[in-house]
JSON list of N, CA and C in Angstrom, two decimals:
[
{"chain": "A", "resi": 106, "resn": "UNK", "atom": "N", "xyz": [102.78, 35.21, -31.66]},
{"chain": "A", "resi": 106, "resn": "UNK", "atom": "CA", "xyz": [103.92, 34.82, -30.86]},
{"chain": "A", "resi": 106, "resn": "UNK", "atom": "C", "xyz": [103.64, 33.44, -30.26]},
{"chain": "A", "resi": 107, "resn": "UNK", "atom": "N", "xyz": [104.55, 32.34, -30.32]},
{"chain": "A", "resi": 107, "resn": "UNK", "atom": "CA", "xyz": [104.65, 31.00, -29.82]},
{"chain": "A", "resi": 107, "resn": "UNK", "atom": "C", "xyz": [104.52, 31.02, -28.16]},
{"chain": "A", "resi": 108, "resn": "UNK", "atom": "N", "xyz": [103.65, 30.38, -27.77]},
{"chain": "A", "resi": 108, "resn": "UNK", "atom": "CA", "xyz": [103.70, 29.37, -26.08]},
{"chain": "A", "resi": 108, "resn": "UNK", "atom": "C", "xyz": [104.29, 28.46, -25.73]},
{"chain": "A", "resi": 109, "resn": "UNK", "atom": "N", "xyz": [105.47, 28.61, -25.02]},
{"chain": "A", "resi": 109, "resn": "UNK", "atom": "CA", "xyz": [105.43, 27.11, -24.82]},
{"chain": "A", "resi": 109, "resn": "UNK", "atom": "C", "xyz": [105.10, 27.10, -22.83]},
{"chain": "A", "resi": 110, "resn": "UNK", "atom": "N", "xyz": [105.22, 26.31, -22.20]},
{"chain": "A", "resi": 110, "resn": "UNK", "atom": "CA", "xyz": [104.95, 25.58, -20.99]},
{"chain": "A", "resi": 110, "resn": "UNK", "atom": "C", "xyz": [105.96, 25.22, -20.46]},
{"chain": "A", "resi": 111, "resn": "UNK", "atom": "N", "xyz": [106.40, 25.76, -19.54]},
{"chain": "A", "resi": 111, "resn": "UNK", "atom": "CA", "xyz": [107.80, 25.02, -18.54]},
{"chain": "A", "resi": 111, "resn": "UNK", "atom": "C", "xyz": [107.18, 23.97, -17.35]},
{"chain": "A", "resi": 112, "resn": "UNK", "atom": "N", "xyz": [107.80, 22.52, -17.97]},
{"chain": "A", "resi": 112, "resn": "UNK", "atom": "CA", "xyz": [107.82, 21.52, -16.98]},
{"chain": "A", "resi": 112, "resn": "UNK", "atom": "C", "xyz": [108.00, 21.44, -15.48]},
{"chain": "A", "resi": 113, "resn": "UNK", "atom": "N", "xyz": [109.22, 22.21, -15.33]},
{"chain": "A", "resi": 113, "resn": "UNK", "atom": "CA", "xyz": [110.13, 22.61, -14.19]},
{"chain": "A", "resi": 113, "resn": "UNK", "atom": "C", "xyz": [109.20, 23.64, -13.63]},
{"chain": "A", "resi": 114, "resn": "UNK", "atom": "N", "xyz": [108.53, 24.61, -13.51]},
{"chain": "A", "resi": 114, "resn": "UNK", "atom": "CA", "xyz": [108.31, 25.78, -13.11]},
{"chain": "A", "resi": 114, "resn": "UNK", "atom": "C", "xyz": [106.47, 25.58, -12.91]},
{"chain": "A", "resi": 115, "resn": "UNK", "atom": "N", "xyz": [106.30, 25.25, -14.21]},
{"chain": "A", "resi": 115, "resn": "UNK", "atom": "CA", "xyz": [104.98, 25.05, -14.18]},
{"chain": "A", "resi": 115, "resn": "UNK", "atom": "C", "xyz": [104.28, 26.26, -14.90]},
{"chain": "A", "resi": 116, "resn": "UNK", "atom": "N", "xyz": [104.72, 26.83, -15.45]},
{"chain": "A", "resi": 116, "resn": "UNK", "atom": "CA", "xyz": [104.84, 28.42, -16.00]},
{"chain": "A", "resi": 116, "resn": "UNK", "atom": "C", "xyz": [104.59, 28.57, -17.43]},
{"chain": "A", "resi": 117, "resn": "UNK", "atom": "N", "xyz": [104.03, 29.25, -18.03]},
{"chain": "A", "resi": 117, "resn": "UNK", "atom": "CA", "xyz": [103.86, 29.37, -19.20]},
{"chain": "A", "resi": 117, "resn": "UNK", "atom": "C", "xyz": [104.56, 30.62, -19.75]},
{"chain": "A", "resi": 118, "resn": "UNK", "atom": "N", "xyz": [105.72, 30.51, -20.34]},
{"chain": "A", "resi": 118, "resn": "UNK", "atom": "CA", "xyz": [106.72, 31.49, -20.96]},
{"chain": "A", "resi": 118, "resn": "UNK", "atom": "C", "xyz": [106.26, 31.86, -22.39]},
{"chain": "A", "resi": 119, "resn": "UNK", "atom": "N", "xyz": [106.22, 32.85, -23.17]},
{"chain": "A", "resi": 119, "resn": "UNK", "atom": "CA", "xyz": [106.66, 33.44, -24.62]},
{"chain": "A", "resi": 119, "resn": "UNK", "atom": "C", "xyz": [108.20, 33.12, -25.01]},
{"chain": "A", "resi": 120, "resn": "UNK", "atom": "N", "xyz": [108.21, 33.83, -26.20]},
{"chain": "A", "resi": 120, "resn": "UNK", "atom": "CA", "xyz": [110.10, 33.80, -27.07]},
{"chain": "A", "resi": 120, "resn": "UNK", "atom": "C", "xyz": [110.81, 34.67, -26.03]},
{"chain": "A", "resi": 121, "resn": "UNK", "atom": "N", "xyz": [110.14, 35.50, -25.27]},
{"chain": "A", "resi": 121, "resn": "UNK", "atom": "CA", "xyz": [110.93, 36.99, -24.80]},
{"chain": "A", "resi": 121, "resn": "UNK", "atom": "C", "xyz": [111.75, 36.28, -23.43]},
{"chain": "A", "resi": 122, "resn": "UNK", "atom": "N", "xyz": [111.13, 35.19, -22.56]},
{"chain": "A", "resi": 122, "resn": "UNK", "atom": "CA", "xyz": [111.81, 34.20, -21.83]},
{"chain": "A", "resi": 122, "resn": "UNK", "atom": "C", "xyz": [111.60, 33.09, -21.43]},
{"chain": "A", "resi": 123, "resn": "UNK", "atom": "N", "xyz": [111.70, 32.63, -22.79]},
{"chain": "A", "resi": 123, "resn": "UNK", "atom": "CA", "xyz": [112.07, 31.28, -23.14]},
{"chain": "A", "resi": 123, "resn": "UNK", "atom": "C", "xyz": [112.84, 30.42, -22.21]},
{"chain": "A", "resi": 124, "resn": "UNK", "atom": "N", "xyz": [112.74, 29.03, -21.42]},
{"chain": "A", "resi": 124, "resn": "UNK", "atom": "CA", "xyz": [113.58, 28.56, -20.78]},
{"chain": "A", "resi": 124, "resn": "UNK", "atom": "C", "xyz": [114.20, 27.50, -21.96]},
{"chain": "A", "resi": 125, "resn": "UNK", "atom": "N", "xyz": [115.47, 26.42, -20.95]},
{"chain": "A", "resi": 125, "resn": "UNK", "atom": "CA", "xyz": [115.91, 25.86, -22.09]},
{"chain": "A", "resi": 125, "resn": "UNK", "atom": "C", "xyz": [114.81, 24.68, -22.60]},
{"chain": "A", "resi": 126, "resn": "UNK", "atom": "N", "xyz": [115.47, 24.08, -23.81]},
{"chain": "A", "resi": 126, "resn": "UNK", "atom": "CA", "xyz": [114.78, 23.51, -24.54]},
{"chain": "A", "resi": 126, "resn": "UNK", "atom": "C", "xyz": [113.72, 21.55, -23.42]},
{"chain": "A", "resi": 127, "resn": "UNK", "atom": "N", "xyz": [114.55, 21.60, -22.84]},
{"chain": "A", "resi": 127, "resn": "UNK", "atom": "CA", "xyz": [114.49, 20.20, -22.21]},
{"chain": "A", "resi": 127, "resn": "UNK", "atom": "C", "xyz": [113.24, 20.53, -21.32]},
{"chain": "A", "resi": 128, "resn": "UNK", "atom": "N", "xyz": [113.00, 21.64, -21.21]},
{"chain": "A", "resi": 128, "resn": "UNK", "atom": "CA", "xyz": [112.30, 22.17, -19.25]},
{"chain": "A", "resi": 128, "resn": "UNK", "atom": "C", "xyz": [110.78, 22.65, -19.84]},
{"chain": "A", "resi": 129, "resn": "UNK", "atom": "N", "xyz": [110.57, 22.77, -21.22]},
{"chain": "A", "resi": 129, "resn": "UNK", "atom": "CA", "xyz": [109.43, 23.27, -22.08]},
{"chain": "A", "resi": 129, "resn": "UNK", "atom": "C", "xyz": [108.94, 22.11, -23.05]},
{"chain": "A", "resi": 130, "resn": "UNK", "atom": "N", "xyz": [107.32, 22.55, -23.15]},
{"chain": "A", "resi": 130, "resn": "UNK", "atom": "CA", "xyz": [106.87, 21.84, -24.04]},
{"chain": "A", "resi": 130, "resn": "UNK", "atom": "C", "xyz": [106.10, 22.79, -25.03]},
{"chain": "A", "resi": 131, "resn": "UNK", "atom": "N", "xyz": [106.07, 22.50, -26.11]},
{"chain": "A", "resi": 131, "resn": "UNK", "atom": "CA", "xyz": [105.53, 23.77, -27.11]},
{"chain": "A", "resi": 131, "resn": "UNK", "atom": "C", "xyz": [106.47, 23.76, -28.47]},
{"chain": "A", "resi": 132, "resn": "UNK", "atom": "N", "xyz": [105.93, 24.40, -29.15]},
{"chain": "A", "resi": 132, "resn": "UNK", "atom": "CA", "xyz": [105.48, 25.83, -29.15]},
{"chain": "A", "resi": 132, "resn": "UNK", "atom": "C", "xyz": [103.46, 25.68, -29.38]},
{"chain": "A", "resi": 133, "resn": "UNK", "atom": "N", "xyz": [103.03, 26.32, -28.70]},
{"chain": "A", "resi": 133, "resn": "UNK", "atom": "CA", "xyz": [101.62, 26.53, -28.78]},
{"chain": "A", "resi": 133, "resn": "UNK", "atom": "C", "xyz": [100.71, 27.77, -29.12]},
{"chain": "A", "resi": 134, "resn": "UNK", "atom": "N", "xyz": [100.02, 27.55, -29.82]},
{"chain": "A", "resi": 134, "resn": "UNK", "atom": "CA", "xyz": [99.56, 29.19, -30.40]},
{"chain": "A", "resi": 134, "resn": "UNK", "atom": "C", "xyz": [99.05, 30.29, -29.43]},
{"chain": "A", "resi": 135, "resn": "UNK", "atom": "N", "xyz": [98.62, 29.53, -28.41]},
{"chain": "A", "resi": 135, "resn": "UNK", "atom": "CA", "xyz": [98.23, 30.67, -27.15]},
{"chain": "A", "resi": 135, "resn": "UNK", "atom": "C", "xyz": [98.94, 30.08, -26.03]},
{"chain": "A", "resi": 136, "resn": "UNK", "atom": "N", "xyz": [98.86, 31.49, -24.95]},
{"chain": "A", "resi": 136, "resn": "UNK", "atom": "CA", "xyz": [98.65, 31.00, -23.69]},
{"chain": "A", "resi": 136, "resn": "UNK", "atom": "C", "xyz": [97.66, 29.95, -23.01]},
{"chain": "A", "resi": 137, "resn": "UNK", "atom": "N", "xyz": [96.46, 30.09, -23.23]},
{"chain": "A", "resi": 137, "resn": "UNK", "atom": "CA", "xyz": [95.53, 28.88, -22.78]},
{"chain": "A", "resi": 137, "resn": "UNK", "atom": "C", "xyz": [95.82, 27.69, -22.91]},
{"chain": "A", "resi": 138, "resn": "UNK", "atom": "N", "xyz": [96.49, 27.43, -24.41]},
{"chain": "A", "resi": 138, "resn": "UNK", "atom": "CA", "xyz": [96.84, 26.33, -24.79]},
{"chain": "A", "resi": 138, "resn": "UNK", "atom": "C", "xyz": [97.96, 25.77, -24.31]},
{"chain": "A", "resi": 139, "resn": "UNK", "atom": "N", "xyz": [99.37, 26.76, -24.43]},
{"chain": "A", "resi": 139, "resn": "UNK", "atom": "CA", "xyz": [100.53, 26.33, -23.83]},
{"chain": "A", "resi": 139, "resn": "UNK", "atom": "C", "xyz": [99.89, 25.74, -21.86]},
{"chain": "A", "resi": 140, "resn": "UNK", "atom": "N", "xyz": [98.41, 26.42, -21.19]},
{"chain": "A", "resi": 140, "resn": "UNK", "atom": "CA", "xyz": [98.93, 26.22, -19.57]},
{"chain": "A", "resi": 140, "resn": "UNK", "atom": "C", "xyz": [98.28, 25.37, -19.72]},
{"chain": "A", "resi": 141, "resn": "UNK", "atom": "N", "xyz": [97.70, 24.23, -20.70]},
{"chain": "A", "resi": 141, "resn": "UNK", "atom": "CA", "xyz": [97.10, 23.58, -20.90]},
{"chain": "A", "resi": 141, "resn": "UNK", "atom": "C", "xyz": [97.58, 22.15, -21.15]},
{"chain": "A", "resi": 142, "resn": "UNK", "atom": "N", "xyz": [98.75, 21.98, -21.76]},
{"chain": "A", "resi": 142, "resn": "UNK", "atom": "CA", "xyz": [100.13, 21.10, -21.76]},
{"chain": "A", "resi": 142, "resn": "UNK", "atom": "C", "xyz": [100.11, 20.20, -21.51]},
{"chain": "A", "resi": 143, "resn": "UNK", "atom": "N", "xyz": [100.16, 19.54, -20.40]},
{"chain": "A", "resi": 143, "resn": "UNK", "atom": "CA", "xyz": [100.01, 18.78, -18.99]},
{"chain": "A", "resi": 143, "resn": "UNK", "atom": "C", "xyz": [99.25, 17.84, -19.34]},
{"chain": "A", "resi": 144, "resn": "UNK", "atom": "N", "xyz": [97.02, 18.41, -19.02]},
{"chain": "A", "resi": 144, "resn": "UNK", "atom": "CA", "xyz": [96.28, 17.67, -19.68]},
{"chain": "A", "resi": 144, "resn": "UNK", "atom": "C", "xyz": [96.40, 16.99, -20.94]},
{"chain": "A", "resi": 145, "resn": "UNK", "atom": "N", "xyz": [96.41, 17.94, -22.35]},
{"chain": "A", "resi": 145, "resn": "UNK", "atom": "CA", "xyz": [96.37, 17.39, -23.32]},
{"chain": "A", "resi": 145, "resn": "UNK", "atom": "C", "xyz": [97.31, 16.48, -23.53]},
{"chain": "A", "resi": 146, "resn": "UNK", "atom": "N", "xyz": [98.86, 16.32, -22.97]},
{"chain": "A", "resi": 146, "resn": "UNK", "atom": "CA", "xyz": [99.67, 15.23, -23.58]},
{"chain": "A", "resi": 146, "resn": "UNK", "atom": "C", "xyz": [98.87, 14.09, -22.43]},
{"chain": "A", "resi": 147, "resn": "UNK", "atom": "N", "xyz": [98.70, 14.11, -21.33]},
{"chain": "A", "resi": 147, "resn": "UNK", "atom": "CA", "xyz": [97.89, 13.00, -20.46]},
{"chain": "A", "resi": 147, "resn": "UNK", "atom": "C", "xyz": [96.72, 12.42, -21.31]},
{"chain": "A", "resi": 148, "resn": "UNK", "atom": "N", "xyz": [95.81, 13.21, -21.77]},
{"chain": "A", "resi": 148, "resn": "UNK", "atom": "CA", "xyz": [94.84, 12.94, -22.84]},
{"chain": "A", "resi": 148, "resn": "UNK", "atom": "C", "xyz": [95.68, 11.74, -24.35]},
{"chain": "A", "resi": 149, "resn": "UNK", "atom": "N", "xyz": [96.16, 12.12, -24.56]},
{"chain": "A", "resi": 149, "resn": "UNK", "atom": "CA", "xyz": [96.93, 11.93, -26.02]},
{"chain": "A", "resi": 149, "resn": "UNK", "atom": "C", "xyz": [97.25, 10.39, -25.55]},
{"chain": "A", "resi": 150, "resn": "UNK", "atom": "N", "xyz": [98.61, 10.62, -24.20]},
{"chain": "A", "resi": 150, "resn": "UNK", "atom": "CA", "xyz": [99.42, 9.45, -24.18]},
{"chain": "A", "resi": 150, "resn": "UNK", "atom": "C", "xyz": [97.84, 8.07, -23.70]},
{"chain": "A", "resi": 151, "resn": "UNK", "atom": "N", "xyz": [96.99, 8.51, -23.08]},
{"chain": "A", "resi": 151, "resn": "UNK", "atom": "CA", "xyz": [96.02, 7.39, -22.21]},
{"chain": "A", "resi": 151, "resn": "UNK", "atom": "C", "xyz": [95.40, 7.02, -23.85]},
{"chain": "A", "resi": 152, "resn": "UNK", "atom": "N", "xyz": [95.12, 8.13, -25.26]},
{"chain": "A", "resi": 152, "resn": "UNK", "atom": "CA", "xyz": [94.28, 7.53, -26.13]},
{"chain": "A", "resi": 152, "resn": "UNK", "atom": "C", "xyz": [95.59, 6.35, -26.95]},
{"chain": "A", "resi": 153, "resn": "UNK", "atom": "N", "xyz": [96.66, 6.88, -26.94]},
{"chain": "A", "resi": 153, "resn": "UNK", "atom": "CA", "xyz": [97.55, 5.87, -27.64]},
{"chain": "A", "resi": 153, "resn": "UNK", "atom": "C", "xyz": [98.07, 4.94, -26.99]},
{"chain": "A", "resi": 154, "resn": "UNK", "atom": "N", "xyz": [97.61, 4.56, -25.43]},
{"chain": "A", "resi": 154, "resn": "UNK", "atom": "CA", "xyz": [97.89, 3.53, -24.41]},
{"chain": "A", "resi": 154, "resn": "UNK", "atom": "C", "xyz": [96.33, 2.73, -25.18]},
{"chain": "A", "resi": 155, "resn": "UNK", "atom": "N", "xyz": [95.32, 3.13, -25.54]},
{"chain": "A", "resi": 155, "resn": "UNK", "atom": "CA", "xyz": [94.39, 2.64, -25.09]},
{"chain": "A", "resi": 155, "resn": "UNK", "atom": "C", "xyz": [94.42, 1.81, -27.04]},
{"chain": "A", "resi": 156, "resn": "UNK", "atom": "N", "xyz": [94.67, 2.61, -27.63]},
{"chain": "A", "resi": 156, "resn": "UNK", "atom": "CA", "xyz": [94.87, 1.78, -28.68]},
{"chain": "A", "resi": 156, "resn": "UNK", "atom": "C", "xyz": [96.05, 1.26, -28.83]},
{"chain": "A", "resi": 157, "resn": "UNK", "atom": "N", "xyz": [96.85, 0.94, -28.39]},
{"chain": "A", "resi": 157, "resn": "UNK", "atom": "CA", "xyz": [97.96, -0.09, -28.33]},
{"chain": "A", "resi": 157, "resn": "UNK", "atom": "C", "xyz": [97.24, -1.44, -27.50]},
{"chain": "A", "resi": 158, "resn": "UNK", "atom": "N", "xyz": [97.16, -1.14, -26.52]},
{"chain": "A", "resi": 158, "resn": "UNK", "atom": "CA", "xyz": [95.85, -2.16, -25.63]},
{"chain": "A", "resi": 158, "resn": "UNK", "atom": "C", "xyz": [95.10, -3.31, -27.07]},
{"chain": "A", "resi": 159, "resn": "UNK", "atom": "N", "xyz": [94.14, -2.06, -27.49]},
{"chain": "A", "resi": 159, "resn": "UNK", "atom": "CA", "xyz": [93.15, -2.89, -28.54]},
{"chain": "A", "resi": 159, "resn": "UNK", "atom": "C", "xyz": [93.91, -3.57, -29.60]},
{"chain": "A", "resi": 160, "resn": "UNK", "atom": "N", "xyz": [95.24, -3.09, -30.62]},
{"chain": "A", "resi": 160, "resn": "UNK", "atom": "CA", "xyz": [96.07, -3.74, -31.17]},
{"chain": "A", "resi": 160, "resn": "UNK", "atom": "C", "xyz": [96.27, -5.04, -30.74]},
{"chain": "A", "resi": 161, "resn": "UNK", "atom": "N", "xyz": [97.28, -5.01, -29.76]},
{"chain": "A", "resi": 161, "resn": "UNK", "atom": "CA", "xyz": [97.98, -5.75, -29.26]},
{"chain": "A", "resi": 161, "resn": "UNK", "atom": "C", "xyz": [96.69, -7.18, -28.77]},
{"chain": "A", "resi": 162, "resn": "UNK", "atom": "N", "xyz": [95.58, -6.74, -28.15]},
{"chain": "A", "resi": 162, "resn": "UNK", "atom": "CA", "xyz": [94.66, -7.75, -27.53]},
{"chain": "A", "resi": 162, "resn": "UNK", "atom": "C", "xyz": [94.22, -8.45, -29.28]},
{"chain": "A", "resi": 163, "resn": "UNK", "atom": "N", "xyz": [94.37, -7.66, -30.21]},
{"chain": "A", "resi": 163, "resn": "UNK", "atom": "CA", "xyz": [93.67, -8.31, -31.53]},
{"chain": "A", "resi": 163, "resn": "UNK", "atom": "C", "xyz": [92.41, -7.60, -31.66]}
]
């Protein structure tokens, strides 16, 4: 069964109550992973800030 993570709430929902699409991030294979959300896109967006940086400097 899919995880996703509510933005709004802070909550980690299943399919059974699902919020709408805008207020969630997911789908994630677990719970750990879905309350986990948050970090990993912070992680992600700082590594593709950080190579845009190195691009862009040459």
């Amino acid at each position: 069964m899919p995880f996703w993570f509510n933005v709004s709430t802070g909550q980690v929902e299943d399919d059974d109550n699902k919020s709408r699409g805008d207020d969630v991030m997911g789908p994630y294979e677990t719970r750990d992973e879905a309350s986990q959300a948050l970090a990993q896109a912070a992680e992600k967006t700082k590594k593709w800030d950080d190579q845009d940086r190195e691009w862009e400097e040459g």
